[in-house]
PDB file of C-alpha atoms in Angstrom:
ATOM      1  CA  UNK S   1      44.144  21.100-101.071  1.00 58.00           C
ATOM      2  CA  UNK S   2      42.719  17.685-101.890  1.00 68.00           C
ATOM      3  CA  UNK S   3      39.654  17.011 -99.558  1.00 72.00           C
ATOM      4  CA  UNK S   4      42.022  13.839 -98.300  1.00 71.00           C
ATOM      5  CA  UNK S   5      44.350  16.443 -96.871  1.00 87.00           C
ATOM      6  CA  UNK S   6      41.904  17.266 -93.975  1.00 90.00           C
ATOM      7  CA  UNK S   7      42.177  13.799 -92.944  1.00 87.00           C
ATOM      8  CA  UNK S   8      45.875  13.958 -93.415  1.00 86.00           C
ATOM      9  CA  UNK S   9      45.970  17.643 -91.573  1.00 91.00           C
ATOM     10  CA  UNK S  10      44.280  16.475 -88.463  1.00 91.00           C
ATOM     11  CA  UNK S  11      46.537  13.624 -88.098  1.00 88.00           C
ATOM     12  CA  UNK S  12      49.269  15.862 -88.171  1.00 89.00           C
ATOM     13  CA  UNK S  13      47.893  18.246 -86.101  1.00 92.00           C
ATOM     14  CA  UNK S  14      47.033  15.921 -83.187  1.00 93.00           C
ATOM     15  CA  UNK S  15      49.475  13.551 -83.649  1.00 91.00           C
ATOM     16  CA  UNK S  16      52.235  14.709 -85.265  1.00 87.00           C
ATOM     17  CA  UNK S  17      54.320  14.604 -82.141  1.00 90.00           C
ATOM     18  CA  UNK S  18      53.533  10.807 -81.569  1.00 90.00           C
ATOM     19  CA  UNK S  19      56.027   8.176 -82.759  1.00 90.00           C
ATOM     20  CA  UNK S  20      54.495   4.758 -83.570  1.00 89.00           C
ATOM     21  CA  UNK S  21      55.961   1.639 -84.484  1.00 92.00           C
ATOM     22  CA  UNK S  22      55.294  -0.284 -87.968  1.00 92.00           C
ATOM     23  CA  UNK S  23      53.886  -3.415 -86.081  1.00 94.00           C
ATOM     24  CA  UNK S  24      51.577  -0.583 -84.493  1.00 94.00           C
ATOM     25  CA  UNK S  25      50.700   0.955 -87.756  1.00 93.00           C
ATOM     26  CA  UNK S  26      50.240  -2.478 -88.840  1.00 95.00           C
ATOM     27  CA  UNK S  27      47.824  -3.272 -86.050  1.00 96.00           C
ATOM     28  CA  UNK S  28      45.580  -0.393 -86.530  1.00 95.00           C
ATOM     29  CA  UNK S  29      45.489  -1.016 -90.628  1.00 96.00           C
ATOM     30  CA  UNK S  30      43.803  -4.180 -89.991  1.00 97.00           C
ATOM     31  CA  UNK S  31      41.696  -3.163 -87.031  1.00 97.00           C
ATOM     32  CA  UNK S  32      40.160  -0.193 -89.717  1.00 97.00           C
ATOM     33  CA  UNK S  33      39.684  -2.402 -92.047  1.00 98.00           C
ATOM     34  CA  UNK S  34      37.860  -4.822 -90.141  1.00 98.00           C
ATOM     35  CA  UNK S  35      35.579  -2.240 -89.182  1.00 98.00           C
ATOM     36  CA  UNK S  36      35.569  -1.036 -92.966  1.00 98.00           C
ATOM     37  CA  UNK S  37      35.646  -3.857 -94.878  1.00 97.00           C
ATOM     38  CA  UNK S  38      35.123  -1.201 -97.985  1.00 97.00           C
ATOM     39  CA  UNK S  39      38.214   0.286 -97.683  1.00 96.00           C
ATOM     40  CA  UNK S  40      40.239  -3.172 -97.703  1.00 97.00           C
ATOM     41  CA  UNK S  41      42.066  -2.501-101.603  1.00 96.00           C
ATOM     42  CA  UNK S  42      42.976   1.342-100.614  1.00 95.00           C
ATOM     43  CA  UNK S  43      44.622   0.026 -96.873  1.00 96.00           C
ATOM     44  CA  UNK S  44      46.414  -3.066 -98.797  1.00 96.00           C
ATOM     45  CA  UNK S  45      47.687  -0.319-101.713  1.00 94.00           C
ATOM     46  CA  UNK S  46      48.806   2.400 -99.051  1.00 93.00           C
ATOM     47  CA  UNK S  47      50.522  -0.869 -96.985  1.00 94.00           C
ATOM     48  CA  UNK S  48      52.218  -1.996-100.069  1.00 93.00           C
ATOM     49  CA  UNK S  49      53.313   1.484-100.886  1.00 90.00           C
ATOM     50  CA  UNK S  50      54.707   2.011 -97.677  1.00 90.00           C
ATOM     51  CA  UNK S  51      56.233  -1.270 -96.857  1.00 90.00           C
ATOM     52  CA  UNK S  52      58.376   0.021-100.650  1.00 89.00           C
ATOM     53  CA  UNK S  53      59.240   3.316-100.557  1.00 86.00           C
ATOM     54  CA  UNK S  54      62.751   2.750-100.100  1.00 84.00           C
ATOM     55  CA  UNK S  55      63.137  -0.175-102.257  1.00 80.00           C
ATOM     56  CA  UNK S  56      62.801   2.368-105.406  1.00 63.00           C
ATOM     57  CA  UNK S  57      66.365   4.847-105.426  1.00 58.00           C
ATOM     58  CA  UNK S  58      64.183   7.075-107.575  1.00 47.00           C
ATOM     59  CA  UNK S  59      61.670   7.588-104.664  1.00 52.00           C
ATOM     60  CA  UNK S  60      63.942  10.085-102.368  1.00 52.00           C
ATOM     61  CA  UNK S  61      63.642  13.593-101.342  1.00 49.00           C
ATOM     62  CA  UNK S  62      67.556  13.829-102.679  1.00 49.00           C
ATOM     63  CA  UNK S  63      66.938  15.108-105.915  1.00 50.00           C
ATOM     64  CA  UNK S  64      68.447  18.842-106.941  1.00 50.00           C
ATOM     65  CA  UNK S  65      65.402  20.470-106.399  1.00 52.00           C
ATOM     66  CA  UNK S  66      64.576  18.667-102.933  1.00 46.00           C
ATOM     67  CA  UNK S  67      61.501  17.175-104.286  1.00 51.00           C
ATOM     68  CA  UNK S  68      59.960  13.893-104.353  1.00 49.00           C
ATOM     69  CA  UNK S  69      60.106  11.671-107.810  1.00 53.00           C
ATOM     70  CA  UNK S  70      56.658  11.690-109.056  1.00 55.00           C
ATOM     71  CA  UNK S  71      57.070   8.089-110.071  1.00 58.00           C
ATOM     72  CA  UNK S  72      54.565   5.736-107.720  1.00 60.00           C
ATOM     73  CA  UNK S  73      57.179   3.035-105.931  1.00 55.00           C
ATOM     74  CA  UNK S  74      53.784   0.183-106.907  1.00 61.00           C
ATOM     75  CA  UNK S  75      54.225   0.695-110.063  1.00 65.00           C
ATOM     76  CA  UNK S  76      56.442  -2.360-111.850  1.00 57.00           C
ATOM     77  CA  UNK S  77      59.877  -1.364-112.845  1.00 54.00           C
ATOM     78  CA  UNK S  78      60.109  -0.992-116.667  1.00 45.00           C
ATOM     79  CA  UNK S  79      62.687  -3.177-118.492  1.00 48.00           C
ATOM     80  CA  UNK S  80      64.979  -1.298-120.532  1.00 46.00           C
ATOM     81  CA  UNK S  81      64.914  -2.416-124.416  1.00 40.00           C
TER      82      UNK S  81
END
């Protein structure tokens, strides 16, 4: 377990029932960064990376083994040569 996880496990743990709008999610982002100024590039890469997880078909849980692609939906497409 990644010491992140903790975060990630008590957030599931006390609010995993809750259901919260993006504008909401959104709202709190930029109040935590106001108050953390130091965390401003990791907020505006997990924003980005949310705001595109379905805009890459690779990034689905529909895969044959059920598992997510390990490719990072930020990262720039790759042009074929």
């Amino acid at each position: 377990m990644y010491f992140t996880d903790r975060g990630i496990e008590e957030l599931a743990g006390r609010r995993g029932q809750d259901v919260m709008s993006m504008e909401r999610l959104a709202d709190a982002l930029r109040t935590f960064v106001d108050e953390h100024p130091e965390f401003e590039t990791a907020i505006d890469r997990l924003a980005t990376w949310l705001a595109r997880l379905d805009d890459d078909e690779a990034w689905h849980a529909g895969d044959d083994d059920g598992e997510f692609d390990e490719r990072d939906p930020l990262d720039e497409p790759h042009e074929k040569e």
